[in-house]
Short mmCIF file of C-alpha atoms in Angstrom, two decimals:
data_model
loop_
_atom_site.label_atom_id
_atom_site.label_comp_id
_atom_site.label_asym_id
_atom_site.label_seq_id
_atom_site.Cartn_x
_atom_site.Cartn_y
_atom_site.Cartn_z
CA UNK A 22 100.02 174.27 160.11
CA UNK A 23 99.91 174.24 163.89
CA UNK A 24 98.54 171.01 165.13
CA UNK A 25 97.82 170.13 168.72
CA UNK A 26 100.53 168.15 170.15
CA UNK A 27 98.39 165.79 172.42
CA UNK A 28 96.72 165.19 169.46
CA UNK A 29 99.46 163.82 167.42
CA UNK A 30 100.75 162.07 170.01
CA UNK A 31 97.23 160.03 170.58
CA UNK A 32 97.39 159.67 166.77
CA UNK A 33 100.57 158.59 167.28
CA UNK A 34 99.90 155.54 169.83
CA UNK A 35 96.52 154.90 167.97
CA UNK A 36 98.57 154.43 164.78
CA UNK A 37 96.29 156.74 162.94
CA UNK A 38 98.59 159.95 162.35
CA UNK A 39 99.09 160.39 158.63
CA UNK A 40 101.55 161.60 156.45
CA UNK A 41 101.65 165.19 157.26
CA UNK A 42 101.03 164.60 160.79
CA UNK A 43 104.14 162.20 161.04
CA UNK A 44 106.57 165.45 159.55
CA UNK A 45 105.22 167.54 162.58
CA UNK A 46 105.44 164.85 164.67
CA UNK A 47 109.34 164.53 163.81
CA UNK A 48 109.91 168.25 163.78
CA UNK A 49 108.88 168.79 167.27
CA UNK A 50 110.19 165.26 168.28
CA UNK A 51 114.01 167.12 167.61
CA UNK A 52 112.77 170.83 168.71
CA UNK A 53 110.95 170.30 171.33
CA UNK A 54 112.55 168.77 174.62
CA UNK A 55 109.24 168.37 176.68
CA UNK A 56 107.24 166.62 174.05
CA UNK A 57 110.10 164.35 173.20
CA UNK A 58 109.88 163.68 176.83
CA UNK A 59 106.69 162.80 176.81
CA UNK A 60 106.76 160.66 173.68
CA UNK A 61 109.80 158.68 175.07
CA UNK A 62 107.29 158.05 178.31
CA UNK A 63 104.58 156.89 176.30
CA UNK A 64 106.77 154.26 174.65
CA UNK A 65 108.49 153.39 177.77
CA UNK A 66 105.52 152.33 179.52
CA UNK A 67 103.93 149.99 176.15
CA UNK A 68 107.36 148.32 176.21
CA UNK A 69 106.99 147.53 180.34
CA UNK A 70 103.55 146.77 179.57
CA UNK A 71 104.35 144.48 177.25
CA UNK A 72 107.40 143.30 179.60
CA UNK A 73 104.73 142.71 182.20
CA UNK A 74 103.01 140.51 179.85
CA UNK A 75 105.29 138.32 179.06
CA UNK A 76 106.83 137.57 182.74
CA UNK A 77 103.28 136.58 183.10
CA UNK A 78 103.15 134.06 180.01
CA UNK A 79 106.80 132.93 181.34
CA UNK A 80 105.32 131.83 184.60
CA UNK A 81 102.35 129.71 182.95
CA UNK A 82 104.86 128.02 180.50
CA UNK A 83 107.02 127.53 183.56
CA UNK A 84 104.32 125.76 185.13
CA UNK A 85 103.48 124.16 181.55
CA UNK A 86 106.75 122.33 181.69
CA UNK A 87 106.76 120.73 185.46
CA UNK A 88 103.31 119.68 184.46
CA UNK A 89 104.66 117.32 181.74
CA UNK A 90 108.66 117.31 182.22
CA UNK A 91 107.73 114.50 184.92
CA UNK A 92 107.16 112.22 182.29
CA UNK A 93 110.22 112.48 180.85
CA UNK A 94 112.30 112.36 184.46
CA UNK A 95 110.62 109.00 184.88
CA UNK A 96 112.14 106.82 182.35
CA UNK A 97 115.90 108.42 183.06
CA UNK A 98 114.22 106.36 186.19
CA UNK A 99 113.46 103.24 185.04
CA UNK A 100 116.38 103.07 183.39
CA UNK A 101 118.78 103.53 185.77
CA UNK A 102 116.99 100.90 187.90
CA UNK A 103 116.90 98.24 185.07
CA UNK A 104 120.89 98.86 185.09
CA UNK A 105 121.51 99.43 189.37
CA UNK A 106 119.20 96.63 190.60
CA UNK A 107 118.14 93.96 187.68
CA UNK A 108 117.53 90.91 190.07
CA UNK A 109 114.70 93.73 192.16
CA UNK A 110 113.27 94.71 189.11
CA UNK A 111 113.23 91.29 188.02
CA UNK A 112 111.46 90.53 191.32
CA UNK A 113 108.51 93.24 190.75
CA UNK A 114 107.62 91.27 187.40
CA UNK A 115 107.67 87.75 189.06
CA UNK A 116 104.90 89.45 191.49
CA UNK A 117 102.94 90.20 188.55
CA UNK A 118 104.29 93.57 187.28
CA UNK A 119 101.22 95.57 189.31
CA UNK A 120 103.01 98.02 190.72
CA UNK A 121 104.65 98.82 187.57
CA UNK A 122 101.99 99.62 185.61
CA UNK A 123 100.20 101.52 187.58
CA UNK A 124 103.14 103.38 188.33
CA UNK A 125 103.68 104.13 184.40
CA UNK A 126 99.80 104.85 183.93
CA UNK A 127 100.65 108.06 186.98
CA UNK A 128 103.54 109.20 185.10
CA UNK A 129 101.99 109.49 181.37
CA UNK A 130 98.42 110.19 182.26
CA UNK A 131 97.62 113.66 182.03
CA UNK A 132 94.20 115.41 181.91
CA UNK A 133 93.35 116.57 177.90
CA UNK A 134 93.40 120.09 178.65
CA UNK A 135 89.87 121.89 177.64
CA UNK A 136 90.23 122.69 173.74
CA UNK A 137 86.87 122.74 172.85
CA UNK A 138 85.54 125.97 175.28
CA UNK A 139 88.42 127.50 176.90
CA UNK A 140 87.34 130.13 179.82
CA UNK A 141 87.56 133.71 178.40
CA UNK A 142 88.83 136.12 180.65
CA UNK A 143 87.59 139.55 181.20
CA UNK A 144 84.57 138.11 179.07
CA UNK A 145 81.10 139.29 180.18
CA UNK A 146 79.11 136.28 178.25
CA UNK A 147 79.50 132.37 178.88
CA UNK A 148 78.51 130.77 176.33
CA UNK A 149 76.95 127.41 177.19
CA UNK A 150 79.64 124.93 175.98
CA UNK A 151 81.66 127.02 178.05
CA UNK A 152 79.33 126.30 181.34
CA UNK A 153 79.57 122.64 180.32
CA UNK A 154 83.46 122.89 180.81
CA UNK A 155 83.42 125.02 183.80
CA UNK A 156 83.44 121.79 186.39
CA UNK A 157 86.49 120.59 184.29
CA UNK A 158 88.12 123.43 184.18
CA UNK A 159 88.26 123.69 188.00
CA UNK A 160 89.11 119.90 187.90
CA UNK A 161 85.68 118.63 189.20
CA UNK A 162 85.64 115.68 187.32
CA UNK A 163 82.73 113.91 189.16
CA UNK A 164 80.33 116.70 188.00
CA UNK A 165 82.03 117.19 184.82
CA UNK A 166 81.02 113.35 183.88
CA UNK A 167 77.65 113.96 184.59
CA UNK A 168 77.06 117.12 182.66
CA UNK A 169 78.90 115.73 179.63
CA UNK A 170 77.12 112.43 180.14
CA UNK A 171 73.88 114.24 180.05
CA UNK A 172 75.34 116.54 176.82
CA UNK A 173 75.87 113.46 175.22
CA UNK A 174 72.58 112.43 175.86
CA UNK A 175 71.25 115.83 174.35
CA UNK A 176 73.17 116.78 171.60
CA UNK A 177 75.22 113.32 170.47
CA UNK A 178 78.42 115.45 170.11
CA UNK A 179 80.88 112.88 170.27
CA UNK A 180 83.71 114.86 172.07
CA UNK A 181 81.61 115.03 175.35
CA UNK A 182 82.10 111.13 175.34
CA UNK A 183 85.58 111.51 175.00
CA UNK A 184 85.87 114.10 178.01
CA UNK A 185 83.71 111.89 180.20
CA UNK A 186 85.63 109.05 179.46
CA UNK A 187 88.74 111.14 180.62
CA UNK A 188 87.22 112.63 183.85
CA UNK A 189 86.40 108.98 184.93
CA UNK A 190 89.94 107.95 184.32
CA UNK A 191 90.98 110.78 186.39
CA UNK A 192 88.52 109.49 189.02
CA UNK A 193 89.91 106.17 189.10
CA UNK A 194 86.77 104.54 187.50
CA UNK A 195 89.36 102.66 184.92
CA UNK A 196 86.46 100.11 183.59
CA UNK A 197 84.13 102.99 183.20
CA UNK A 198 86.68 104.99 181.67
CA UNK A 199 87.25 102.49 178.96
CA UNK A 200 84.28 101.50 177.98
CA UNK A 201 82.83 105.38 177.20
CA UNK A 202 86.05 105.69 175.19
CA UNK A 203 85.52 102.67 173.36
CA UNK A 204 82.23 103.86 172.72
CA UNK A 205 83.94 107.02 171.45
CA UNK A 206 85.88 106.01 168.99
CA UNK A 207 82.83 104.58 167.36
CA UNK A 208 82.52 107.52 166.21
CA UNK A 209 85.50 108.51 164.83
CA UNK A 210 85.67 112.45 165.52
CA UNK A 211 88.61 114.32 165.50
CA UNK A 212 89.12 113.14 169.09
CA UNK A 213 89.90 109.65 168.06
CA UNK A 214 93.15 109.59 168.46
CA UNK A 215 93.44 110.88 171.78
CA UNK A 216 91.15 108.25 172.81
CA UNK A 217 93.20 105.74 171.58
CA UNK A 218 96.27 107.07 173.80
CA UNK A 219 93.70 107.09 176.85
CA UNK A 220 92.33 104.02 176.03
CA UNK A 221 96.20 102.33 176.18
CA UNK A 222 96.95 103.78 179.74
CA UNK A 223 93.97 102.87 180.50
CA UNK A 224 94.03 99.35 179.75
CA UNK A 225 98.07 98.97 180.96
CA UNK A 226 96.43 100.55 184.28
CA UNK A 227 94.21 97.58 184.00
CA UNK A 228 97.39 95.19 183.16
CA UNK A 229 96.05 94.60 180.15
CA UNK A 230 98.97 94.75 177.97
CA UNK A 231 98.00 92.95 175.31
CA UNK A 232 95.35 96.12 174.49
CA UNK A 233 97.92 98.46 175.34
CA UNK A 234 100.58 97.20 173.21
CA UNK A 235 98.35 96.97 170.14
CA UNK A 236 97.19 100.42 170.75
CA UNK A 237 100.29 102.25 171.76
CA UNK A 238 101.44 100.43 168.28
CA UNK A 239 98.67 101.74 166.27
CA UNK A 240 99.42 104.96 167.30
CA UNK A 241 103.28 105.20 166.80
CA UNK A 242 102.06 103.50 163.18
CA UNK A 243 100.40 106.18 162.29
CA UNK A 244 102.03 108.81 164.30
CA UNK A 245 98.82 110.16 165.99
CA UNK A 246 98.58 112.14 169.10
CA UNK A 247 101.47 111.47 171.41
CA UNK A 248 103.20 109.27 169.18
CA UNK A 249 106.63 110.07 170.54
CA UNK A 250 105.47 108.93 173.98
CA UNK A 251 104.00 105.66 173.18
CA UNK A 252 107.36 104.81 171.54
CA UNK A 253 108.83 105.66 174.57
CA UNK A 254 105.86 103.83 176.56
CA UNK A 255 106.00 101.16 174.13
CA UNK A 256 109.40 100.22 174.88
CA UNK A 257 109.36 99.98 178.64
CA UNK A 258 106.43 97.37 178.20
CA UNK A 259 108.39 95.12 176.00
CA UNK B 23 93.46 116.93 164.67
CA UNK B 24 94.23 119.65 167.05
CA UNK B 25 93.10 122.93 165.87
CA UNK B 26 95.76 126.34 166.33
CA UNK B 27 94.21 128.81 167.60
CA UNK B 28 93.35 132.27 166.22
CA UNK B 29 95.70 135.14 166.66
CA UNK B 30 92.67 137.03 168.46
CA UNK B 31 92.19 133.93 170.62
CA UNK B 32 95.53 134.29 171.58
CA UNK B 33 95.32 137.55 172.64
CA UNK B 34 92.04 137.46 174.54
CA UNK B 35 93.23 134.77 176.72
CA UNK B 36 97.24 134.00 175.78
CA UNK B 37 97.70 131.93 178.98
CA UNK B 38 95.38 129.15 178.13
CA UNK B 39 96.07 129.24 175.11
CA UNK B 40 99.56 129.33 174.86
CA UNK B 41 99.49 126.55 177.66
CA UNK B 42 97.55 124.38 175.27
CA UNK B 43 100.00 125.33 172.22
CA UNK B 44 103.21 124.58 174.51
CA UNK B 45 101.96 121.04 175.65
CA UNK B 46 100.58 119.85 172.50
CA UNK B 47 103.67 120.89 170.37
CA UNK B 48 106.15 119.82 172.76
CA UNK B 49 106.81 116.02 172.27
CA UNK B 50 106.91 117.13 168.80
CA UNK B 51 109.51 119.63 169.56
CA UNK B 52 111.59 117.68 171.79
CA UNK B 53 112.02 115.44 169.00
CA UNK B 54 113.11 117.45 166.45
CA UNK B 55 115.87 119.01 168.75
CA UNK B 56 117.31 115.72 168.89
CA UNK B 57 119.41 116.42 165.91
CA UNK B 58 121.10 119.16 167.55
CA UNK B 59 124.48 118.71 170.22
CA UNK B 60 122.80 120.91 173.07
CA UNK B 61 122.05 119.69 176.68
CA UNK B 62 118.37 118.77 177.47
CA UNK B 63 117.52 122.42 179.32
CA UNK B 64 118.67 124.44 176.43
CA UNK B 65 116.32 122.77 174.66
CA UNK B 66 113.61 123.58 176.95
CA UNK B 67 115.18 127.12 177.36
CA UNK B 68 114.75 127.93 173.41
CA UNK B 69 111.21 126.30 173.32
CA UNK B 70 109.52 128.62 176.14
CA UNK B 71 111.84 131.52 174.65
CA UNK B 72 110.51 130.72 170.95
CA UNK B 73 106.54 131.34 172.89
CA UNK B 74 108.03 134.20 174.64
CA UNK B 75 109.34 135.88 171.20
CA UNK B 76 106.12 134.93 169.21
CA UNK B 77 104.30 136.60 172.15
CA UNK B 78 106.12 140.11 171.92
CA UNK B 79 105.43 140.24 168.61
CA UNK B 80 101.84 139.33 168.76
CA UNK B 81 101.57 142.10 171.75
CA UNK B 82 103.44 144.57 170.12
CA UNK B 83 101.88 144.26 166.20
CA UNK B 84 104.61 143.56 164.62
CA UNK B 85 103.11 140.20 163.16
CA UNK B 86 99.71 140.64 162.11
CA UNK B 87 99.56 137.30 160.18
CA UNK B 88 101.85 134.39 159.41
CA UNK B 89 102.18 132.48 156.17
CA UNK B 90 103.11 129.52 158.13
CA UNK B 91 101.53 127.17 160.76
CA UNK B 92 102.43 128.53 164.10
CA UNK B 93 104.05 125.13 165.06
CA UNK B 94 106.62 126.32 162.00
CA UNK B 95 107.00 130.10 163.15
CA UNK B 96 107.66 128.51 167.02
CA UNK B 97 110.10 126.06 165.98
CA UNK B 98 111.58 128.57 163.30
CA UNK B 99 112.29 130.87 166.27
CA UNK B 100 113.62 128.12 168.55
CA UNK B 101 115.68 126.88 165.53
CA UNK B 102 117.30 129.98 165.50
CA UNK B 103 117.76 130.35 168.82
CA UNK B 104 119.47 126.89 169.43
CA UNK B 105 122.03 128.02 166.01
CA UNK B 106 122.44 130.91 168.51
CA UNK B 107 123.35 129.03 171.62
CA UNK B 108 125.84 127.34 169.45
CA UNK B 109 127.27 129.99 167.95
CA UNK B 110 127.63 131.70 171.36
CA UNK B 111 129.24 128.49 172.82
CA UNK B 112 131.35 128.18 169.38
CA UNK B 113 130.16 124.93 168.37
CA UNK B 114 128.59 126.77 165.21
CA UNK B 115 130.43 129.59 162.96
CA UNK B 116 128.03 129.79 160.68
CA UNK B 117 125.14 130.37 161.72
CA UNK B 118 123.79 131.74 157.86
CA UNK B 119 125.00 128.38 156.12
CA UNK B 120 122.97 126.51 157.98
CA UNK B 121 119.86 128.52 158.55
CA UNK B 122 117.03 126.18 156.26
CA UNK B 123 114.47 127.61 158.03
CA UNK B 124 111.09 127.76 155.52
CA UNK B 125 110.77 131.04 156.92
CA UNK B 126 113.26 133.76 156.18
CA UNK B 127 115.18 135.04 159.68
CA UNK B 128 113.68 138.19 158.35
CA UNK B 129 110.26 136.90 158.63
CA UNK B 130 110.54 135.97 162.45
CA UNK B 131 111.01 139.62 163.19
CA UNK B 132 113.17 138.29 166.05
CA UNK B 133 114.36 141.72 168.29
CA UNK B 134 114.30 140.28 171.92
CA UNK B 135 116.54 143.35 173.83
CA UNK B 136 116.41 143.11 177.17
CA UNK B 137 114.64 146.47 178.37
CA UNK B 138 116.95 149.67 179.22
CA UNK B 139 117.74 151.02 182.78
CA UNK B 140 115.14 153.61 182.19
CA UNK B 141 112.15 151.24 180.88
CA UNK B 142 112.92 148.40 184.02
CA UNK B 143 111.94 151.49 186.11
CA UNK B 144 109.00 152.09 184.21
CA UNK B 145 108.36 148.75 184.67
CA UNK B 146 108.45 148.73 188.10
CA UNK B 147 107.00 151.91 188.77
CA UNK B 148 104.20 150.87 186.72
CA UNK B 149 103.21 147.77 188.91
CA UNK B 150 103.26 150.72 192.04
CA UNK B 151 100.27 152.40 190.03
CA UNK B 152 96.46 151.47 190.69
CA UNK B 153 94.74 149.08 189.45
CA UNK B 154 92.71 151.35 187.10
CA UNK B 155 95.29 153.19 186.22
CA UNK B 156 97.19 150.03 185.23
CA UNK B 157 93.83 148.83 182.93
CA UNK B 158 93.47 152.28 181.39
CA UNK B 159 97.30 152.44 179.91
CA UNK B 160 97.50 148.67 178.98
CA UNK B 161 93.97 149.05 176.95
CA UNK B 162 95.34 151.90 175.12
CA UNK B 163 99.49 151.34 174.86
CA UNK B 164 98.75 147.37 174.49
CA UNK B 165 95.32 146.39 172.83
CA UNK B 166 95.15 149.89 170.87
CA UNK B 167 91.77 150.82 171.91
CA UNK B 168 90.59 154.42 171.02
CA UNK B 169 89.18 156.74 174.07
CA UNK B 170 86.01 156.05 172.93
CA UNK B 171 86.28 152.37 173.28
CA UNK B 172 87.68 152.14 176.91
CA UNK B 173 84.68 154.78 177.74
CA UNK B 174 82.09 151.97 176.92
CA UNK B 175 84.14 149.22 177.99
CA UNK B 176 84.83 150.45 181.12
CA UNK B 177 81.91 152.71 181.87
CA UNK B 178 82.85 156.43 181.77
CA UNK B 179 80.99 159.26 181.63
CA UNK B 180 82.49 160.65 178.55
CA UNK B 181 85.62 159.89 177.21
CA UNK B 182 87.36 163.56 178.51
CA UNK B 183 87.00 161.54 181.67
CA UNK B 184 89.01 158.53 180.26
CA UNK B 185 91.43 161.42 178.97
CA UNK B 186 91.57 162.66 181.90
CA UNK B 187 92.27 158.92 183.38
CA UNK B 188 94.92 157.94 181.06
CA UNK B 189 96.52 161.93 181.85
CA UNK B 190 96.19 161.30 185.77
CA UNK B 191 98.18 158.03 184.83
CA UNK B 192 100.86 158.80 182.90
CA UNK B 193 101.60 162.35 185.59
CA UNK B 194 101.06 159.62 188.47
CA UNK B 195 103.98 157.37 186.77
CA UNK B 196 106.33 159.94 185.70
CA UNK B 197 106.62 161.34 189.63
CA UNK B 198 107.19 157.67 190.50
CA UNK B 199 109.92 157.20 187.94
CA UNK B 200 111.27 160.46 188.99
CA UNK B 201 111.24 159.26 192.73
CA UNK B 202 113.01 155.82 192.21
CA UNK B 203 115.52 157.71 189.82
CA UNK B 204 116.53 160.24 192.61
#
């Protein structure tokens, strides 16, 4: 049976070329040197498509990593300065340990990235959660707080408390901060235990380590949501 | 809890998603490589190349669903990758003995070759082409969408025009191959 060779080759791609189609496919694959040609084109340019792909995904985990590898530079930091100058560190705590708090809040806090409505690309509709998360998506977190207050408001879905509460840590407003996340974990969503890791650097921000210890303990105890790095956190407070 | 997301989510936008899979499984990750002798940027190395892997295959069909969590199929791959690294740097000779993966090295359908002479010029040659050129091939070579598909997505006349499209394309790339191979 003659069969038109574009044809099988679409079928080919499109993974719809059946049995008898395949056998042609092979004969002229070996007989005949143009369509071979073509085939081997065809496939060429999926795999640099593909190739093209992932250089792209390797440059957003690239940027992944010097997002958070900071936080693991930091304590090398610490503790190389506990063991090169004791006496200066020793002199930081007798002026009340400030600076070092804060400076541990910068290198752990980290915005929670936007899980619940991600931006689709290429997508014609928004949906409206997704408008809700467009201001914190393009890190606007003063009018992200006041849409998700006034979500709140409307729908009492408990995880718009817990991204206000994050914007206004990432605003500065530490008090505020805390008490909307306190008010989150009321409700005890699936977001609770990332509001218990905010709520720690939130209150060691506010050199309250008392709250911060018990927290960061709670959640290596039951090895919630960054449980590695309140260990680590954990340790540099005690 | 946090929530993996879909294959199809993956696909439709893989660098969010993938961003949010690589920061919330990293800590997690980091730990667990602990137990192995290798220097703090091989561990990173094998991590992003474990998303890299997972990726290809995703992109090219050759997983269409996993019997695992994804967190297990990542760190499967890295797993393997890091027995790799030591095998390559001969701190490992067998690499089989002490494969315990809970999925087979089968199962990761791990290929990862580096792209011939002939398909880095395709590769380049490609980025040369137009943009519409370059949406056309990847919607049919990449996301397997039929003629008729890429007519309504992208507003054809009739799909002998997107034929004709895709054919303008693929003539277009060939001469530039042909001209970076003289």
């Amino acid at each position: 049976m003659k069969m038109n060779k574009e044809e099988l080759v679409y079928k080919y791609f499109q993974k719809t070329i059946d049995s008898e189609e395949l056998v042609e496919f092979e004969r002229l694959l070996l007989e005949d040197y143009a369509f071979k040609k073509q085939v081997e084109l065809e496939r060429q340019t999926k795999e640099a498509i593909i190739s093209i792909k992932k250089d792209e995904l390797k440059h957003v985990l690239r940027q992944a990593e010097k997002e958070t590898s900071g936080k693991k530079r930091l304590p090398i930091f610490w503790a190389a300065s506990i063991v090169i100058g004791l006496g200066f560190l020793t002199l930081f705590w007798l002026n009340g340990g400030d600076i070092d708090n804060k400076e541990l809040y910068t290198a752990y806090f980290e915005v929670y990235p936007n899980i619940i409505a991600p931006p689709v690309r290429g997508s014609d509709s928004i949906s409206e959660i997704q408008k809700d998360f467009m201001p914190y998506e393009r890190r606007d977190f003063k009018s992200a707080s006041t849409i998700f207050e006034q979500r709140f408001e409307d729908t009492n879905a408990p995880y718009y408390l817990f991204y206000q509460g994050v914007s206004e840590l990432e605003l500065g407003h530490t008090n505020k901060a805390i008490s909307i996340l306190e008010k989150h974990k009321a409700y005890r969503d699936r977001f609770e235990s990332y509001s218990n890791w905010y709520l720690a650097l939130a209150y060691l921000k506010m050199d309250d380590l008392e709250k911060s210890k018990i927290l960061l303990s709670n959640i290596i105890a039951q090895q919630t949501y960054n449980h590695s790095k309140a260990k680590e956190l954990l340790q540099q407070l005690e | 809890m946090f929530t993996e997301p879909s294959f199809e989510e993956l696909l439709k936008r893989p660098n969010e998603s993938f961003k949010i899979l690589y920061i919330n499984f990293k800590s997690e990750w980091l730990a667990y490589a602990k137990r192995f002798s290798v220097r703090d940027d091989v561990v990173i190395d094998v991590y992003q190349d474990a998303f890299l892997c997972f990726y290809e295959n995703l992109l090219s069909g050759k997983i269409k669903t996993l019997n695992s969590s994804l967190k297990t199929y990542i760190f499967s791959i890295a797993k393997y990758k890091i027995y790799e690294h030591l095998r390559e740097t001969s701190k490992l000779r067998l690499v089989k003995a002490e494969m315990t993966s809970k999925i087979g090295t089968k199962n990761l359908k791990l290929t990862d070759e580096p792209l011939t002479e002939r398909e880095k010029l395709v590769k380049s040659s490609l980025k040369k082409l137009g943009k519409q050129c370059q949406q056309v091939l990847e919607m049919f070579y990449l996301r397997g969408l039929t003629l008729d598909d890429i007519k309504i997505l992208e507003n054809y006349q009739n799909t002998n025009t997107v034929k004709s499209q895709k054919s303008r394309c693929l003539r277009k790339l060939r001469s530039l191959v042909n001209r970076e191979n003289e």
